[in-house]
GROMACS .gro file of N, CA and C in nm:
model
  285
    1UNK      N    1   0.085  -0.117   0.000
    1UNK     CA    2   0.000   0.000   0.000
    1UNK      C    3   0.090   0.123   0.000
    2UNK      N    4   0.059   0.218  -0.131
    2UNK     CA    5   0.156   0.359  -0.111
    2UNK      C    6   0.111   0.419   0.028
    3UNK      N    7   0.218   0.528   0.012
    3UNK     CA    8   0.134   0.644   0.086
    3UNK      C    9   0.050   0.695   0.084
    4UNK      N   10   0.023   0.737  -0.044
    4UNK     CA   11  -0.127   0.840  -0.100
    4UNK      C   12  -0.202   0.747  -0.066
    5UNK      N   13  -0.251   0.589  -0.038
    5UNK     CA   14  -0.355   0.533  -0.002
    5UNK      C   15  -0.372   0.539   0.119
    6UNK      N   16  -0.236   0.544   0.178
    6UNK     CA   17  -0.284   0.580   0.368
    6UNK      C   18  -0.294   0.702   0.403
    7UNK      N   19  -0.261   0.764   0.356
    7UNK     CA   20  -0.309   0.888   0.392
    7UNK      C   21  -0.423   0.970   0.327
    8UNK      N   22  -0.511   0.880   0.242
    8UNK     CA   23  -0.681   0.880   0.210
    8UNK      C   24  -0.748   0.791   0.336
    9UNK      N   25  -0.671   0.688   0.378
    9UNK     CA   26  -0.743   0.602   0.485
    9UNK      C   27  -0.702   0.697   0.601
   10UNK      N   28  -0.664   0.708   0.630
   10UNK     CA   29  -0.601   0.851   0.754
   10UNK      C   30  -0.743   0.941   0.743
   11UNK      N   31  -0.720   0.977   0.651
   11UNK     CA   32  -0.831   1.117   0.602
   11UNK      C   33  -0.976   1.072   0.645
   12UNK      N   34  -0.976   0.936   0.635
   12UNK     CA   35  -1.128   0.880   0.583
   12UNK      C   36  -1.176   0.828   0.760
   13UNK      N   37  -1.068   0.786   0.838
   13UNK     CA   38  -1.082   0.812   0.960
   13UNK      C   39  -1.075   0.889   1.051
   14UNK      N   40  -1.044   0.958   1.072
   14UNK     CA   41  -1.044   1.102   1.102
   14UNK      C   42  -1.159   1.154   1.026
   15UNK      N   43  -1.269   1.147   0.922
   15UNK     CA   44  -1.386   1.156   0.883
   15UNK      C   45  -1.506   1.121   0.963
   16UNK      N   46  -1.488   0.978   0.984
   16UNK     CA   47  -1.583   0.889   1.043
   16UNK      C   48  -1.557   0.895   1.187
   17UNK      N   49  -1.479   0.925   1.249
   17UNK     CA   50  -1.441   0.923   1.385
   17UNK      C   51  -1.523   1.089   1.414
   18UNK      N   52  -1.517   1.173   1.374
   18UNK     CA   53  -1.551   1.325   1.384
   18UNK      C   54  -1.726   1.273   1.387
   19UNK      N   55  -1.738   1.199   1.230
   19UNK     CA   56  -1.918   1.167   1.257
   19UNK      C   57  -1.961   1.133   1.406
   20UNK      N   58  -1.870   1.014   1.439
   20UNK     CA   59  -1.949   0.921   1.606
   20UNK      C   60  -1.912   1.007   1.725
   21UNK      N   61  -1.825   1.115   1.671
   21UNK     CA   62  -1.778   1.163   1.799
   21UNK      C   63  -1.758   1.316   1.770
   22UNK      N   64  -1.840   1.397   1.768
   22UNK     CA   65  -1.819   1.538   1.683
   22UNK      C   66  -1.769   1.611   1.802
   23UNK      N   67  -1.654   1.696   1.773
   23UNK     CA   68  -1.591   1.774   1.858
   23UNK      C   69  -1.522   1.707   1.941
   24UNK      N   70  -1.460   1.569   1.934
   24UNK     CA   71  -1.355   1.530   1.978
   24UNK      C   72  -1.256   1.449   1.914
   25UNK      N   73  -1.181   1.601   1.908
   25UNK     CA   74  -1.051   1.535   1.892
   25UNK      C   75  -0.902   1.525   1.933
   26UNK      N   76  -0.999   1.434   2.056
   26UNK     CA   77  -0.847   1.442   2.099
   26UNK      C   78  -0.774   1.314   2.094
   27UNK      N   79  -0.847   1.208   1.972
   27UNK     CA   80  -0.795   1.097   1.967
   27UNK      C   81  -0.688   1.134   1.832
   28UNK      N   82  -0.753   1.255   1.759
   28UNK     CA   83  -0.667   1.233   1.627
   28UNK      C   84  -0.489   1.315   1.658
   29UNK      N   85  -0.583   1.412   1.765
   29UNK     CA   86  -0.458   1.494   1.777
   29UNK      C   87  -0.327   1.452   1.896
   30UNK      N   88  -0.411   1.299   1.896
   30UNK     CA   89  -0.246   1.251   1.938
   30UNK      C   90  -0.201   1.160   1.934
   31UNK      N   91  -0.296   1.082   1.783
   31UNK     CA   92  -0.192   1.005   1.713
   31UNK      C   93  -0.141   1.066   1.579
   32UNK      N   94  -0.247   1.172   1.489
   32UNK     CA   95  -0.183   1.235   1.401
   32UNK      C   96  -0.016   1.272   1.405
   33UNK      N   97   0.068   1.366   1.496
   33UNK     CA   98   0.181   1.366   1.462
   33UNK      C   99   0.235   1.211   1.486
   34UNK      N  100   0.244   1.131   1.525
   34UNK     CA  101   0.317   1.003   1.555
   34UNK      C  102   0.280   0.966   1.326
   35UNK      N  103   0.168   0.966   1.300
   35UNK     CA  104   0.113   0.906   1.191
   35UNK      C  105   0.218   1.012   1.062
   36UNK      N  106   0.240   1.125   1.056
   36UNK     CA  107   0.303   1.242   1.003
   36UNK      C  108   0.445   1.183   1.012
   37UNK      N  109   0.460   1.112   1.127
   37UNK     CA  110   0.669   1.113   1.088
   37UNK      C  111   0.697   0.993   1.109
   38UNK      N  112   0.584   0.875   1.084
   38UNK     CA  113   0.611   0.739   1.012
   38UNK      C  114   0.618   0.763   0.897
   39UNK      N  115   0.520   0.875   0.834
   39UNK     CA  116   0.491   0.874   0.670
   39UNK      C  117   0.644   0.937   0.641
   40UNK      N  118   0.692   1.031   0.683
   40UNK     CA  119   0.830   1.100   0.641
   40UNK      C  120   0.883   1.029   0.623
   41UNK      N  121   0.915   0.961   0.795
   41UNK     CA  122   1.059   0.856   0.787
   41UNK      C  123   1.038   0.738   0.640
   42UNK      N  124   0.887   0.682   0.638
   42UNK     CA  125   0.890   0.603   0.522
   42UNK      C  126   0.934   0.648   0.407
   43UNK      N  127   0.879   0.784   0.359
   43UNK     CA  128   0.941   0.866   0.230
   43UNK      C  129   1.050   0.867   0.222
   44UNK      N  130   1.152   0.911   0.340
   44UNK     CA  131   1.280   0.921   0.336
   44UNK      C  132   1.358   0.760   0.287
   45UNK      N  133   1.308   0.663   0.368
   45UNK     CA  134   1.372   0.547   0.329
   45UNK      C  135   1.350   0.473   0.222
   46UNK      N  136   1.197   0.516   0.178
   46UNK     CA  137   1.232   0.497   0.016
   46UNK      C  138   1.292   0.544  -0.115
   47UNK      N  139   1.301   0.750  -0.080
   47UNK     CA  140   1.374   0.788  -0.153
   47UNK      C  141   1.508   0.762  -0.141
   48UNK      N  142   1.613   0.729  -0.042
   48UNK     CA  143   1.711   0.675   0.014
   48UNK      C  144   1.763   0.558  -0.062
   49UNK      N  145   1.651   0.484  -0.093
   49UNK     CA  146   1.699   0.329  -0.133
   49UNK      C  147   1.648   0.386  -0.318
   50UNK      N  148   1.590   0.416  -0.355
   50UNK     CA  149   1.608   0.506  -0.505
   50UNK      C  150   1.687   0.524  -0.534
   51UNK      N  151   1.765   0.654  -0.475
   51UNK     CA  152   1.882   0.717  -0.475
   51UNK      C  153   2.013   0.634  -0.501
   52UNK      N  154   1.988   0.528  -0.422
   52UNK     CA  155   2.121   0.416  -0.416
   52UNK      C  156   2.092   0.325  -0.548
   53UNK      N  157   1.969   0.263  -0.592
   53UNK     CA  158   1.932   0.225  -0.725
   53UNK      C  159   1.961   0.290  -0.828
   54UNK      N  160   1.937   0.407  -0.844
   54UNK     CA  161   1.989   0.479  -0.925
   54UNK      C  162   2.137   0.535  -0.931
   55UNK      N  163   2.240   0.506  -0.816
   55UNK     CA  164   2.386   0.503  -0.840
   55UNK      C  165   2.406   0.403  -0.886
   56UNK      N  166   2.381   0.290  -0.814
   56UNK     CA  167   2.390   0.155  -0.892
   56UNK      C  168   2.391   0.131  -1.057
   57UNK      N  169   2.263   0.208  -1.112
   57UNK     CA  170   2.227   0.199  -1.272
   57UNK      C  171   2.312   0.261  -1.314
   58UNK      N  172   2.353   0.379  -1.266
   58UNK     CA  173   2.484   0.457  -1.299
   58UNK      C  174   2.607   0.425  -1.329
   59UNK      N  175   2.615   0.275  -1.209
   59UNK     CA  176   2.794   0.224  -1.203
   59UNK      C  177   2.769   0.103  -1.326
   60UNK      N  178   2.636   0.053  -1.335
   60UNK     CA  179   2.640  -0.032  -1.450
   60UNK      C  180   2.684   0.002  -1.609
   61UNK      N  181   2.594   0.154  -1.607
   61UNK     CA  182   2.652   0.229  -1.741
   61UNK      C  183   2.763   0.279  -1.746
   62UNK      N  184   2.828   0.256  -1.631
   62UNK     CA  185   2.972   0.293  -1.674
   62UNK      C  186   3.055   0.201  -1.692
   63UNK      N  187   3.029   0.064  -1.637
   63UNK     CA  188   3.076  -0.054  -1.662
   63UNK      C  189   3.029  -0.081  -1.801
   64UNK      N  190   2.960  -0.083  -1.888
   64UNK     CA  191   2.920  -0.095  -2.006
   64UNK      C  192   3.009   0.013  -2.094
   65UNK      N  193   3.030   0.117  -2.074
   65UNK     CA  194   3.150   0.226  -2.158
   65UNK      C  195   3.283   0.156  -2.165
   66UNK      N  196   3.270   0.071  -2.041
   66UNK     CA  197   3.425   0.042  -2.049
   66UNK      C  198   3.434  -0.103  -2.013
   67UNK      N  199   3.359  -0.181  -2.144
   67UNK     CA  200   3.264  -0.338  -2.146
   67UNK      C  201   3.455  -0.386  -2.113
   68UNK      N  202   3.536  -0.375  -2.228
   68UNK     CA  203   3.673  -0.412  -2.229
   68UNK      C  204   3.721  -0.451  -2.127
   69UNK      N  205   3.717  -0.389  -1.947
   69UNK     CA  206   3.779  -0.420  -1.883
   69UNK      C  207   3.661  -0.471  -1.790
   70UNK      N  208   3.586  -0.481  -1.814
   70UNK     CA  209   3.443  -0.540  -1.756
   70UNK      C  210   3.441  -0.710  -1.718
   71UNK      N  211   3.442  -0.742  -1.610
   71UNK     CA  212   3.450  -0.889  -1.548
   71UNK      C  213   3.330  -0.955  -1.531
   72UNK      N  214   3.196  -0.856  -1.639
   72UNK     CA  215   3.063  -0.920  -1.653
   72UNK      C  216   3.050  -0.954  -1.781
   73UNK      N  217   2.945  -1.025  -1.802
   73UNK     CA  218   2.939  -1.001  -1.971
   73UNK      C  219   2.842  -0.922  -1.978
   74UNK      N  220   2.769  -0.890  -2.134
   74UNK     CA  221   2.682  -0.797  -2.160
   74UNK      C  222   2.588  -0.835  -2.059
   75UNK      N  223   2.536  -0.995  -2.113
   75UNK     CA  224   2.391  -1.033  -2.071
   75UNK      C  225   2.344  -1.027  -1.933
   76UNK      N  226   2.436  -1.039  -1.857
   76UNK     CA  227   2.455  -1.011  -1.685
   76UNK      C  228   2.435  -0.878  -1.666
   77UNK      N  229   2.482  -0.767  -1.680
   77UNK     CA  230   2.520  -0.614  -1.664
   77UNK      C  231   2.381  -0.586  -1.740
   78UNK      N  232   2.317  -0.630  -1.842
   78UNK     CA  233   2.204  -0.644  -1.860
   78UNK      C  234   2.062  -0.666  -1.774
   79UNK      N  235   2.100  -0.740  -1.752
   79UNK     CA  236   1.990  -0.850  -1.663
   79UNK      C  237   1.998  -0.735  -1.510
   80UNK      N  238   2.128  -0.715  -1.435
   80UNK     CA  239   2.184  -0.656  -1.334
   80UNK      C  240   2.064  -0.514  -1.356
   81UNK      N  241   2.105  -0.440  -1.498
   81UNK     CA  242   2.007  -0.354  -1.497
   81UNK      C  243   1.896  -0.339  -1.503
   82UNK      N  244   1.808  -0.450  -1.559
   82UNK     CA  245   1.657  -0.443  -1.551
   82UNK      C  246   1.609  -0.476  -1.423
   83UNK      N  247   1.680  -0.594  -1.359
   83UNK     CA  248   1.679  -0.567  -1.191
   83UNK      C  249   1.650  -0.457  -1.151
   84UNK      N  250   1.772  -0.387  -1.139
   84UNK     CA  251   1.774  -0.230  -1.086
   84UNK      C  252   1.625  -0.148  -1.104
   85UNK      N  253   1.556  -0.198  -1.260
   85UNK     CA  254   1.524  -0.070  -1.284
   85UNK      C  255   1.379  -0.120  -1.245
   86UNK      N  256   1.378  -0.264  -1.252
   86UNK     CA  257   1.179  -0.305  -1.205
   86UNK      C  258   1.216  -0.224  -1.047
   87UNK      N  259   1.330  -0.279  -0.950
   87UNK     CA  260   1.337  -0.220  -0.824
   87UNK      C  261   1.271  -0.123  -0.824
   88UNK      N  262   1.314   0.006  -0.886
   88UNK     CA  263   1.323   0.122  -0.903
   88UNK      C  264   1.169   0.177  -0.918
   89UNK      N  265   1.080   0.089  -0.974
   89UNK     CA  266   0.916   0.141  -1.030
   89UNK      C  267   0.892   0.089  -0.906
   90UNK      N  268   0.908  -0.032  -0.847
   90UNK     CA  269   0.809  -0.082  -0.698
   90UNK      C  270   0.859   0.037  -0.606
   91UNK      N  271   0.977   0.105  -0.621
   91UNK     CA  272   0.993   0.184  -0.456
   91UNK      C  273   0.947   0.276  -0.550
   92UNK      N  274   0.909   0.328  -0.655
   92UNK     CA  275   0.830   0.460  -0.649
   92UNK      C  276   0.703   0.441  -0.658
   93UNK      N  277   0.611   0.343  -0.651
   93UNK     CA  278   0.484   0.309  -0.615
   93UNK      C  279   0.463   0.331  -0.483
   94UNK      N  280   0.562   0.306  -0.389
   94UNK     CA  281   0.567   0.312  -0.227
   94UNK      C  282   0.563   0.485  -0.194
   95UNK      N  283   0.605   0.580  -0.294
   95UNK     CA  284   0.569   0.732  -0.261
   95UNK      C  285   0.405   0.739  -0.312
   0.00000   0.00000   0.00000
């Protein structure tokens, strides 16, 4: 489940909770920040692990410029990269 879906389910409770209980909130307002800097820290550790996927794809294309001294073959450094790059679509589904 991304983020943008929990934080529509967030939204959608904090909706329904206001219906059964109008004018109290003092259940949201003190788990809301705890809920705010799971979602960060999660953003952060997925853009984090991106970031490193995408050096990775980087060190592959440079291993491919310079196939000659390269201790992979194509089809590996290949393969190595489409790895990388499905990785790369699942952790940006997770933003």
């Amino acid at each position: 489940m991304g983020l943008p879906s929990l934080v529509k389910l967030w939204n959608i409770f904090k909706f329904q909770l206001n219906e059964f209980q109008p004018n109290n909130t003092t259940i949201i307002q003190s788990v809301e920040p705890q809920l705010k800097e799971i979602f960060n820290e999660r953003i952060q550790v997925v853009q984090n692990c991106r970031n490193t996927t995408d050096d990775c794809i980087n060190s592959l294309n440079k291993i491919v410029d310079h196939q000659t001294t390269a201790q992979l073959s194509s089809e590996q450094i290949n393969d190595l990269r489409n790895q990388l790059i499905n990785l790369r679509e699942e952790l940006c589904q997770l933003l």
